[in-house]
PDB file of C-alpha atoms and ligand atoms in Angstrom:
ATOM      1  CA  MET C   1      -0.064  -0.134   0.248  1.00  0.00           C
ATOM      2  CA  ASP C   2       1.308   3.658  -1.191  1.00  0.00           C
ATOM      3  CA  LYS C   3       2.209   5.796   2.222  1.00  0.00           C
ATOM      4  CA  LYS C   4      -0.342   8.669   2.269  1.00  0.00           C
ATOM      5  CA  VAL C   5      -0.527  12.229   4.110  1.00  0.00           C
ATOM      6  CA  ILE C   6      -3.760  11.982   6.031  1.00  0.00           C
ATOM      7  CA  VAL C   7      -4.919  14.922   7.757  1.00  0.00           C
ATOM      8  CA  ILE C   8      -7.632  14.120  10.776  1.00  0.00           C
ATOM      9  CA  THR C   9      -9.828  16.526  12.427  1.00  0.00           C
ATOM     10  CA  GLY C  10     -10.882  15.699  15.734  1.00  0.00           C
ATOM     11  CA  ALA C  11      -8.199  13.467  16.312  1.00  0.00           C
ATOM     12  CA  SER C  12      -7.735  14.109  20.148  1.00  0.00           C
ATOM     13  CA  SER C  13     -10.350  11.402  20.974  1.00  0.00           C
ATOM     14  CA  GLY C  14     -12.775   8.542  19.888  1.00  0.00           C
ATOM     15  CA  ILE C  15     -13.138   8.058  16.312  1.00  0.00           C
ATOM     16  CA  GLY C  16     -10.580  10.375  15.135  1.00  0.00           C
ATOM     17  CA  GLU C  17      -7.913   8.860  17.543  1.00  0.00           C
ATOM     18  CA  ALA C  18      -8.414   5.235  16.325  1.00  0.00           C
ATOM     19  CA  THR C  19      -8.523   5.882  12.824  1.00  0.00           C
ATOM     20  CA  ALA C  20      -5.065   7.945  13.609  1.00  0.00           C
ATOM     21  CA  LYS C  21      -3.850   5.091  15.177  1.00  0.00           C
ATOM     22  CA  LEU C  22      -4.731   2.492  12.515  1.00  0.00           C
ATOM     23  CA  LEU C  23      -3.962   4.765   9.509  1.00  0.00           C
ATOM     24  CA  ALA C  24      -0.332   5.246  11.147  1.00  0.00           C
ATOM     25  CA  GLU C  25       0.200   1.704  11.886  1.00  0.00           C
ATOM     26  CA  GLN C  26      -0.605   1.013   8.087  1.00  0.00           C
ATOM     27  CA  GLY C  27       2.560   3.187   7.264  1.00  0.00           C
ATOM     28  CA  ASN C  28       0.947   6.285   6.498  1.00  0.00           C
ATOM     29  CA  GLN C  29       2.204   9.893   7.577  1.00  0.00           C
ATOM     30  CA  ILE C  30      -0.175  11.605   9.856  1.00  0.00           C
ATOM     31  CA  VAL C  31      -1.368  15.262  10.618  1.00  0.00           C
ATOM     32  CA  LEU C  32      -3.550  15.694  13.671  1.00  0.00           C
ATOM     33  CA  GLY C  33      -6.022  18.326  14.391  1.00  0.00           C
ATOM     34  CA  ALA C  34      -8.061  19.269  17.521  1.00  0.00           C
ATOM     35  CA  ARG C  35      -8.171  22.031  20.215  1.00  0.00           C
ATOM     36  CA  ARG C  36      -6.595  20.005  23.127  1.00  0.00           C
ATOM     37  CA  GLU C  37      -2.908  20.150  22.472  1.00  0.00           C
ATOM     38  CA  ASN C  38      -2.108  17.624  25.548  1.00  0.00           C
ATOM     39  CA  ARG C  39      -3.994  15.130  23.895  1.00  0.00           C
ATOM     40  CA  LEU C  40      -2.473  15.667  20.516  1.00  0.00           C
ATOM     41  CA  GLN C  41       0.772  15.670  21.758  1.00  0.00           C
ATOM     42  CA  ASP C  42       0.456  12.287  23.733  1.00  0.00           C
ATOM     43  CA  LEU C  43      -0.983  10.812  20.402  1.00  0.00           C
ATOM     44  CA  ALA C  44       1.792  12.133  18.387  1.00  0.00           C
ATOM     45  CA  ASN C  45       4.551  11.097  20.333  1.00  0.00           C
ATOM     46  CA  GLU C  46       2.704   7.527  20.952  1.00  0.00           C
ATOM     47  CA  ILE C  47       2.593   7.084  16.725  1.00  0.00           C
ATOM     48  CA  ASN C  48       5.967   8.767  16.409  1.00  0.00           C
ATOM     49  CA  GLN C  49       7.654   5.607  18.376  1.00  0.00           C
ATOM     50  CA  ASP C  50       6.985   3.368  14.858  1.00  0.00           C
ATOM     51  CA  GLY C  51       5.320   5.495  12.839  1.00  0.00           C
ATOM     52  CA  GLU C  52       5.129   9.230  11.581  1.00  0.00           C
ATOM     53  CA  ALA C  53       2.926  11.811  12.913  1.00  0.00           C
ATOM     54  CA  THR C  54       2.617  15.823  13.298  1.00  0.00           C
ATOM     55  CA  TYR C  55      -0.236  17.874  14.891  1.00  0.00           C
ATOM     56  CA  ALA C  56      -1.662  21.345  14.901  1.00  0.00           C
ATOM     57  CA  VAL C  57      -4.177  22.929  17.361  1.00  0.00           C
ATOM     58  CA  THR C  58      -6.787  23.440  15.548  1.00  0.00           C
ATOM     59  CA  ASP C  59     -10.178  24.963  15.925  1.00  0.00           C
ATOM     60  CA  VAL C  60     -12.330  23.741  12.677  1.00  0.00           C
ATOM     61  CA  SER C  61     -15.080  26.635  13.223  1.00  0.00           C
ATOM     62  CA  ASP C  62     -12.287  29.022  12.454  1.00  0.00           C
ATOM     63  CA  LEU C  63     -11.357  28.960   8.758  1.00  0.00           C
ATOM     64  CA  GLU C  64      -7.763  30.368   9.426  1.00  0.00           C
ATOM     65  CA  SER C  65      -7.215  27.882  11.877  1.00  0.00           C
ATOM     66  CA  THR C  66      -8.334  24.997   9.757  1.00  0.00           C
ATOM     67  CA  LYS C  67      -5.682  26.310   7.149  1.00  0.00           C
ATOM     68  CA  GLY C  68      -3.017  26.515   9.607  1.00  0.00           C
ATOM     69  CA  LEU C  69      -3.747  22.671   9.972  1.00  0.00           C
ATOM     70  CA  ALA C  70      -3.126  21.968   6.197  1.00  0.00           C
ATOM     71  CA  GLN C  71      -0.524  24.170   6.216  1.00  0.00           C
ATOM     72  CA  LYS C  72       1.129  21.913   8.933  1.00  0.00           C
ATOM     73  CA  ALA C  73       0.438  18.889   6.885  1.00  0.00           C
ATOM     74  CA  LEU C  74       2.234  20.767   3.578  1.00  0.00           C
ATOM     75  CA  ASP C  75       5.305  21.997   5.572  1.00  0.00           C
ATOM     76  CA  THR C  76       5.877  18.650   7.365  1.00  0.00           C
ATOM     77  CA  PHE C  77       4.786  16.219   4.595  1.00  0.00           C
ATOM     78  CA  GLY C  78       4.817  17.714   1.474  1.00  0.00           C
ATOM     79  CA  ARG C  79       0.985  16.864  -0.068  1.00  0.00           C
ATOM     80  CA  ILE C  80      -2.453  15.929   1.283  1.00  0.00           C
ATOM     81  CA  ASP C  81      -3.770  12.803  -0.083  1.00  0.00           C
ATOM     82  CA  VAL C  82      -6.882  12.602   2.426  1.00  0.00           C
ATOM     83  CA  TRP C  83      -8.843  15.019   4.686  1.00  0.00           C
ATOM     84  CA  ILE C  84     -10.803  13.141   7.360  1.00  0.00           C
ATOM     85  CA  ASN C  85     -13.334  15.526   8.836  1.00  0.00           C
ATOM     86  CA  ALA C  86     -13.923  13.778  12.344  1.00  0.00           C
ATOM     87  CA  ALA C  87     -14.213  16.716  14.604  1.00  0.00           C
ATOM     88  CA  GLY C  88     -18.003  16.903  15.474  1.00  0.00           C
ATOM     89  CA  LEU C  89     -20.401  17.626  18.821  1.00  0.00           C
ATOM     90  CA  MET C  90     -23.875  15.944  19.576  1.00  0.00           C
ATOM     91  CA  PRO C  91     -25.331  18.260  22.597  1.00  0.00           C
ATOM     92  CA  GLN C  92     -29.182  17.653  21.753  1.00  0.00           C
ATOM     93  CA  SER C  93     -31.866  18.903  23.426  1.00  0.00           C
ATOM     94  CA  PRO C  94     -35.688  19.643  23.134  1.00  0.00           C
ATOM     95  CA  PHE C  95     -36.096  22.801  21.139  1.00  0.00           C
ATOM     96  CA  ILE C  96     -38.473  24.057  23.903  1.00  0.00           C
ATOM     97  CA  GLU C  97     -35.178  24.642  26.070  1.00  0.00           C
ATOM     98  CA  GLY C  98     -33.974  27.114  23.343  1.00  0.00           C
ATOM     99  CA  ARG C  99     -30.196  26.195  23.836  1.00  0.00           C
ATOM    100  CA  VAL C 100     -29.297  28.227  21.331  1.00  0.00           C
ATOM    101  CA  LYS C 101     -25.623  28.129  21.949  1.00  0.00           C
ATOM    102  CA  ASP C 102     -25.701  24.521  21.600  1.00  0.00           C
ATOM    103  CA  TRP C 103     -27.280  24.712  18.153  1.00  0.00           C
ATOM    104  CA  ASN C 104     -25.158  27.260  16.911  1.00  0.00           C
ATOM    105  CA  THR C 105     -21.902  25.208  18.207  1.00  0.00           C
ATOM    106  CA  MET C 106     -23.208  22.127  16.441  1.00  0.00           C
ATOM    107  CA  ILE C 107     -23.581  24.545  13.066  1.00  0.00           C
ATOM    108  CA  ASP C 108     -20.141  25.753  13.289  1.00  0.00           C
ATOM    109  CA  VAL C 109     -18.457  22.666  14.414  1.00  0.00           C
ATOM    110  CA  ASN C 110     -20.250  19.981  12.334  1.00  0.00           C
ATOM    111  CA  ILE C 111     -21.270  21.703   9.196  1.00  0.00           C
ATOM    112  CA  LYS C 112     -18.724  24.911   8.991  1.00  0.00           C
ATOM    113  CA  GLY C 113     -15.869  22.417  10.214  1.00  0.00           C
ATOM    114  CA  VAL C 114     -16.412  20.165   7.355  1.00  0.00           C
ATOM    115  CA  LEU C 115     -16.705  23.327   4.799  1.00  0.00           C
ATOM    116  CA  ASN C 116     -13.440  24.912   6.384  1.00  0.00           C
ATOM    117  CA  GLY C 117     -11.888  21.470   5.822  1.00  0.00           C
ATOM    118  CA  ILE C 118     -12.549  21.534   2.252  1.00  0.00           C
ATOM    119  CA  ASP C 119     -11.703  24.969   1.494  1.00  0.00           C
ATOM    120  CA  SER C 120      -8.438  24.286   3.465  1.00  0.00           C
ATOM    121  CA  SER C 121      -7.419  21.639   1.076  1.00  0.00           C
ATOM    122  CA  LEU C 122      -9.200  21.095  -2.232  1.00  0.00           C
ATOM    123  CA  LYS C 123      -6.968  23.536  -4.350  1.00  0.00           C
ATOM    124  CA  THR C 124      -4.097  21.164  -3.106  1.00  0.00           C
ATOM    125  CA  MET C 125      -5.764  18.205  -4.094  1.00  0.00           C
ATOM    126  CA  ARG C 126      -6.758  19.397  -7.498  1.00  0.00           C
ATOM    127  CA  ASP C 127      -3.141  20.549  -8.351  1.00  0.00           C
ATOM    128  CA  GLN C 128      -1.992  16.740  -6.857  1.00  0.00           C
ATOM    129  CA  LYS C 129      -4.729  15.441  -9.319  1.00  0.00           C
ATOM    130  CA  THR C 130      -5.441  13.214  -6.413  1.00  0.00           C
ATOM    131  CA  GLY C 131      -7.264  13.136  -2.833  1.00  0.00           C
ATOM    132  CA  GLN C 132      -9.726  11.966  -0.577  1.00  0.00           C
ATOM    133  CA  TYR C 133     -12.266  13.133   1.911  1.00  0.00           C
ATOM    134  CA  ILE C 134     -13.867  10.913   4.439  1.00  0.00           C
ATOM    135  CA  ASN C 135     -16.777  13.028   6.174  1.00  0.00           C
ATOM    136  CA  ILE C 136     -18.305  11.798   9.358  1.00  0.00           C
ATOM    137  CA  ALA C 137     -22.077  12.050   9.389  1.00  0.00           C
ATOM    138  CA  SER C 138     -24.144   9.626  11.253  1.00  0.00           C
ATOM    139  CA  ILE C 139     -27.178   7.804  10.763  1.00  0.00           C
ATOM    140  CA  ALA C 140     -28.754  10.782  11.943  1.00  0.00           C
ATOM    141  CA  ALA C 141     -28.283  12.013   8.695  1.00  0.00           C
ATOM    142  CA  HIS C 142     -30.663   9.571   7.694  1.00  0.00           C
ATOM    143  CA  GLU C 143     -33.465   9.933  10.302  1.00  0.00           C
ATOM    144  CA  THR C 144     -34.098  11.943  13.338  1.00  0.00           C
ATOM    145  CA  HIS C 145     -36.111  11.740  16.622  1.00  0.00           C
ATOM    146  CA  ALA C 146     -37.234  14.103  19.289  1.00  0.00           C
ATOM    147  CA  ASN C 147     -34.122  16.191  20.733  1.00  0.00           C
ATOM    148  CA  GLY C 148     -32.033  15.329  17.857  1.00  0.00           C
ATOM    149  CA  GLY C 149     -33.377  18.198  15.101  1.00  0.00           C
ATOM    150  CA  VAL C 150     -30.453  20.245  15.144  1.00  0.00           C
ATOM    151  CA  TYR C 151     -27.881  17.343  15.189  1.00  0.00           C
ATOM    152  CA  SER C 152     -29.612  15.662  12.304  1.00  0.00           C
ATOM    153  CA  ALA C 153     -29.951  18.703  10.310  1.00  0.00           C
ATOM    154  CA  THR C 154     -26.097  19.055  10.714  1.00  0.00           C
ATOM    155  CA  LYS C 155     -25.476  15.354   9.538  1.00  0.00           C
ATOM    156  CA  ALA C 156     -27.603  15.707   6.672  1.00  0.00           C
ATOM    157  CA  ALA C 157     -25.971  18.868   5.675  1.00  0.00           C
ATOM    158  CA  VAL C 158     -22.573  16.868   5.889  1.00  0.00           C
ATOM    159  CA  TRP C 159     -24.504  13.993   3.778  1.00  0.00           C
ATOM    160  CA  MET C 160     -25.460  16.816   1.191  1.00  0.00           C
ATOM    161  CA  ILE C 161     -22.279  18.757   0.980  1.00  0.00           C
ATOM    162  CA  SER C 162     -20.343  15.272   0.545  1.00  0.00           C
ATOM    163  CA  GLU C 163     -22.552  14.288  -2.372  1.00  0.00           C
ATOM    164  CA  ALA C 164     -22.107  17.610  -4.553  1.00  0.00           C
ATOM    165  CA  LEU C 165     -18.570  17.578  -3.884  1.00  0.00           C
ATOM    166  CA  ARG C 166     -18.531  14.051  -5.328  1.00  0.00           C
ATOM    167  CA  GLN C 167     -20.336  15.057  -8.351  1.00  0.00           C
ATOM    168  CA  GLU C 168     -18.213  18.232  -8.988  1.00  0.00           C
ATOM    169  CA  GLU C 169     -15.099  16.427  -8.652  1.00  0.00           C
ATOM    170  CA  ALA C 170     -15.926  13.395 -10.829  1.00  0.00           C
ATOM    171  CA  ALA C 171     -17.244  15.771 -13.302  1.00  0.00           C
ATOM    172  CA  ALA C 172     -13.756  17.709 -13.220  1.00  0.00           C
ATOM    173  CA  LYS C 173     -11.896  14.243 -13.450  1.00  0.00           C
ATOM    174  CA  SER C 174     -10.014  15.599 -10.268  1.00  0.00           C
ATOM    175  CA  GLY C 175      -8.999  12.262  -8.914  1.00  0.00           C
ATOM    176  CA  VAL C 176     -10.652  13.448  -5.661  1.00  0.00           C
ATOM    177  CA  ARG C 177     -12.983  10.868  -4.033  1.00  0.00           C
ATOM    178  CA  VAL C 178     -15.351  11.610  -1.460  1.00  0.00           C
ATOM    179  CA  THR C 179     -16.780   9.077   1.269  1.00  0.00           C
ATOM    180  CA  VAL C 180     -19.177   9.466   3.842  1.00  0.00           C
ATOM    181  CA  VAL C 181     -19.256   7.670   6.799  1.00  0.00           C
ATOM    182  CA  SER C 182     -22.550   7.229   8.653  1.00  0.00           C
ATOM    183  CA  PRO C 183     -22.231   5.266  12.035  1.00  0.00           C
ATOM    184  CA  GLY C 184     -24.824   4.501  14.793  1.00  0.00           C
ATOM    185  CA  ALA C 185     -23.781   4.506  18.654  1.00  0.00           C
ATOM    186  CA  VAL C 186     -19.999   4.278  18.892  1.00  0.00           C
ATOM    187  CA  ASN C 187     -18.393   4.270  22.317  1.00  0.00           C
ATOM    188  CA  THR C 188     -16.402   7.662  22.379  1.00  0.00           C
ATOM    189  CA  GLU C 189     -16.583  10.928  24.471  1.00  0.00           C
ATOM    190  CA  LEU C 190     -19.245  12.207  22.443  1.00  0.00           C
ATOM    191  CA  VAL C 191     -22.297  11.572  25.096  1.00  0.00           C
ATOM    192  CA  SER C 192     -20.174  13.006  27.437  1.00  0.00           C
ATOM    193  CA  LYS C 193     -20.492  16.383  26.285  1.00  0.00           C
ATOM    194  CA  VAL C 194     -24.078  16.237  26.135  1.00  0.00           C
ATOM    195  CA  THR C 195     -25.108  19.525  28.058  1.00  0.00           C
ATOM    196  CA  ASP C 196     -29.069  18.487  28.640  1.00  0.00           C
ATOM    197  CA  LYS C 197     -28.332  15.943  31.428  1.00  0.00           C
ATOM    198  CA  ASN C 198     -31.710  14.209  30.876  1.00  0.00           C
ATOM    199  CA  VAL C 199     -31.502  13.827  27.298  1.00  0.00           C
ATOM    200  CA  GLN C 200     -27.839  12.694  28.371  1.00  0.00           C
ATOM    201  CA  LYS C 201     -29.300  10.006  30.703  1.00  0.00           C
ATOM    202  CA  GLY C 202     -31.320   8.532  27.916  1.00  0.00           C
ATOM    203  CA  MET C 203     -28.464   8.262  25.469  1.00  0.00           C
ATOM    204  CA  GLU C 204     -26.224   6.575  28.341  1.00  0.00           C
ATOM    205  CA  ALA C 205     -28.311   3.904  28.783  1.00  0.00           C
ATOM    206  CA  PHE C 206     -28.772   3.536  24.754  1.00  0.00           C
ATOM    207  CA  TYR C 207     -24.936   3.548  24.106  1.00  0.00           C
ATOM    208  CA  LYS C 208     -24.390   1.085  27.040  1.00  0.00           C
ATOM    209  CA  ALA C 209     -26.704  -1.077  24.935  1.00  0.00           C
ATOM    210  CA  PHE C 210     -25.635  -0.849  21.310  1.00  0.00           C
ATOM    211  CA  ALA C 211     -22.202   1.403  20.979  1.00  0.00           C
ATOM    212  CA  ILE C 212     -19.502  -0.178  19.191  1.00  0.00           C
ATOM    213  CA  SER C 213     -15.975   0.276  19.271  1.00  0.00           C
ATOM    214  CA  PRO C 214     -14.366   3.171  17.555  1.00  0.00           C
ATOM    215  CA  ASN C 215     -11.761   0.860  16.121  1.00  0.00           C
ATOM    216  CA  ARG C 216     -14.605  -0.312  13.570  1.00  0.00           C
ATOM    217  CA  ILE C 217     -15.060   2.825  12.407  1.00  0.00           C
ATOM    218  CA  ALA C 218     -11.297   3.213  11.886  1.00  0.00           C
ATOM    219  CA  LYS C 219     -11.440  -0.235   9.648  1.00  0.00           C
ATOM    220  CA  VAL C 220     -13.986   1.331   7.574  1.00  0.00           C
ATOM    221  CA  ILE C 221     -12.195   4.421   6.775  1.00  0.00           C
ATOM    222  CA  ALA C 222      -9.058   2.455   6.343  1.00  0.00           C
ATOM    223  CA  SER C 223     -10.817   0.128   3.546  1.00  0.00           C
ATOM    224  CA  ALA C 224     -11.999   3.301   1.608  1.00  0.00           C
ATOM    225  CA  ILE C 225      -8.789   4.750   1.712  1.00  0.00           C
ATOM    226  CA  ASN C 226      -7.137   1.456   0.602  1.00  0.00           C
ATOM    227  CA  MET C 227      -9.470   0.950  -2.382  1.00  0.00           C
ATOM    228  CA  PRO C 228      -7.861   1.363  -5.506  1.00  0.00           C
ATOM    229  CA  ALA C 229      -7.755   4.729  -6.983  1.00  0.00           C
ATOM    230  CA  ASP C 230     -10.593   4.033  -9.741  1.00  0.00           C
ATOM    231  CA  THR C 231     -12.901   3.202  -7.158  1.00  0.00           C
ATOM    232  CA  ALA C 232     -14.630   5.117  -4.648  1.00  0.00           C
ATOM    233  CA  LEU C 233     -16.718   3.898  -1.502  1.00  0.00           C
ATOM    234  CA  ASN C 234     -18.864   6.759  -1.620  1.00  0.00           C
ATOM    235  CA  GLU C 235     -20.846   5.814   1.668  1.00  0.00           C
ATOM    236  CA  ILE C 236     -20.553   3.502   4.874  1.00  0.00           C
ATOM    237  CA  VAL C 237     -23.525   3.173   7.315  1.00  0.00           C
ATOM    238  CA  ILE C 238     -22.219   1.350  10.046  1.00  0.00           C
ATOM    239  CA  ARG C 239     -23.645   0.347  13.518  1.00  0.00           C
ATOM    240  CA  SER C 240     -24.191  -2.424  15.957  1.00  0.00           C
ATOM    241  CA  THR C 241     -25.750  -5.815  14.660  1.00  0.00           C
ATOM    242  CA  ASN C 242     -28.274  -5.108  17.320  1.00  0.00           C
ATOM    243  CA  GLN C 243     -29.211  -1.489  17.061  1.00  0.00           C
ATOM    244  CA  ILE C 244     -32.509  -0.964  15.390  1.00  0.00           C
ATOM    245  CA  ALA C 245     -32.664   2.667  14.531  1.00  0.00           C
TER     246      ALA C 245
HETATM  247  P1  NDP Z   1     -15.498  12.633  20.402  1.00  0.00           P
HETATM  248  O1  NDP Z   1     -16.138  13.409  21.711  1.00  0.00           O
HETATM  249  O2  NDP Z   1     -14.790  11.574  21.107  1.00  0.00           O
HETATM  250  O3  NDP Z   1     -14.756  13.337  19.391  1.00  0.00           O
HETATM  251  C1  NDP Z   1     -14.795  14.407  18.774  1.00  0.00           C
HETATM  252  C2  NDP Z   1     -13.726  15.077  18.378  1.00  0.00           C
HETATM  253  O4  NDP Z   1     -14.010  16.510  17.914  1.00  0.00           O
HETATM  254  C3  NDP Z   1     -12.419  15.557  19.317  1.00  0.00           C
HETATM  255  O5  NDP Z   1     -11.431  15.085  19.070  1.00  0.00           O
HETATM  256  C4  NDP Z   1     -12.759  17.014  19.770  1.00  0.00           C
HETATM  257  O6  NDP Z   1     -11.584  17.536  20.302  1.00  0.00           O
HETATM  258  C5  NDP Z   1     -13.043  17.533  18.312  1.00  0.00           C
HETATM  259  N1  NDP Z   1     -13.516  18.857  18.347  1.00  0.00           N
HETATM  260  C6  NDP Z   1     -15.005  19.045  18.865  1.00  0.00           C
HETATM  261  N2  NDP Z   1     -14.999  20.559  18.560  1.00  0.00           N
HETATM  262  C7  NDP Z   1     -13.778  20.952  17.676  1.00  0.00           C
HETATM  263  C8  NDP Z   1     -13.204  21.966  17.192  1.00  0.00           C
HETATM  264  N3  NDP Z   1     -14.412  23.457  17.293  1.00  0.00           N
HETATM  265  N4  NDP Z   1     -12.416  21.888  16.481  1.00  0.00           N
HETATM  266  C9  NDP Z   1     -11.405  21.152  16.023  1.00  0.00           C
HETATM  267  N5  NDP Z   1     -12.017  19.698  16.711  1.00  0.00           N
HETATM  268  C10 NDP Z   1     -13.212  19.873  17.583  1.00  0.00           C
HETATM  269  O7  NDP Z   1     -16.667  11.821  19.566  1.00  0.00           O
HETATM  270  P2  NDP Z   1     -16.494  10.936  18.531  1.00  0.00           P
HETATM  271  O8  NDP Z   1     -15.377  10.203  18.052  1.00  0.00           O
HETATM  272  O9  NDP Z   1     -17.703  10.158  18.403  1.00  0.00           O
HETATM  273  O10 NDP Z   1     -17.012  11.910  17.230  1.00  0.00           O
HETATM  274  C11 NDP Z   1     -16.344  12.021  16.131  1.00  0.00           C
HETATM  275  C12 NDP Z   1     -17.228  12.072  14.821  1.00  0.00           C
HETATM  276  O11 NDP Z   1     -18.180  11.132  14.933  1.00  0.00           O
HETATM  277  C13 NDP Z   1     -18.397  13.404  15.357  1.00  0.00           C
HETATM  278  O12 NDP Z   1     -18.495  14.270  13.837  1.00  0.00           O
HETATM  279  C14 NDP Z   1     -19.910  12.964  15.500  1.00  0.00           C
HETATM  280  O13 NDP Z   1     -20.560  13.655  15.368  1.00  0.00           O
HETATM  281  C15 NDP Z   1     -19.437  11.346  14.909  1.00  0.00           C
HETATM  282  N6  NDP Z   1     -20.486  10.603  15.070  1.00  0.00           N
HETATM  283  C16 NDP Z   1     -20.324   9.656  16.491  1.00  0.00           C
HETATM  284  C17 NDP Z   1     -20.852   9.000  16.871  1.00  0.00           C
HETATM  285  C18 NDP Z   1     -21.189   8.273  18.023  1.00  0.00           C
HETATM  286  O14 NDP Z   1     -21.797   7.654  18.491  1.00  0.00           O
HETATM  287  N7  NDP Z   1     -19.927   8.299  18.992  1.00  0.00           N
HETATM  288  C19 NDP Z   1     -22.046   8.344  16.085  1.00  0.00           C
HETATM  289  C20 NDP Z   1     -22.363   9.057  14.559  1.00  0.00           C
HETATM  290  C21 NDP Z   1     -21.231  10.034  14.338  1.00  0.00           C
HETATM  291  P3  NDP Z   1     -11.265  18.646  20.979  1.00  0.00           P
HETATM  292  O15 NDP Z   1     -11.961  18.999  22.230  1.00  0.00           O
HETATM  293  O16 NDP Z   1      -9.920  18.301  21.426  1.00  0.00           O
HETATM  294  O17 NDP Z   1     -11.138  20.079  20.009  1.00  0.00           O
END
């Protein structure tokens, strides 16, 4: 397998962290982005024992900060082969509570963060005539439920942005592939950051019953990356065998 330069947002925990470890084990050069520097530093040190990684403290809701992550990849490894948009938050709540701050954070990180990632790297991939986006949506992009309206809307937006990008890059014959990964419940820090404690309690029970390891998501991301360049795995829906919805 060819060595690739892979940028991962949301790399300080959960799906991003598990994916960074697996892709590094497979011989790729990894560029880690998130806000918690101590986590990024520890992970980069761990990977650098046997592999290659660097990091940049990044807030994906800020375009300049996200561009800094792309620049770190170019300065360190000279190219960007894959950009994984894994940064995201899920502070769900009923609309009546009016948690506008949470709504805005989800829009800023889950939607604008993905757009900022695309804007920070697409021209580089076009120039290289090869590249790939892995955008982490959710099964919440395909269905919604009480308390989950804003989160689902942000993940549906990720799905739509990804599909339009796929069509544009296919039409341009740019060699840029687009993959959306839509997981069900995954055992990460996501639920611990839900601000509505009642909603969080319900989610904890659900996650206890159904959540799968983030290593499973890392595996399908790796298989999308390792697919021959003439073929794009465009969407992967992945959840516990026993998760109904
Ligand atoms: P975690 O909470 O473990 O990871 C979220 C990551 O996003 C962290 O690394 C966090 O790092 C980062 N992040 C949050 N805000 C920002 C920001 N403004 N700028 C940069 N990074 C940020 O959860 P998961 O690993 O589960 O989440 C990864 C993705 O998977 C998310 O998009 C989530 O919506 C999606 N997903 C998760 C599912 C699940 O059940 N766990 C199911 C379906 C989809 P830091 O705080 O250091 O910035």
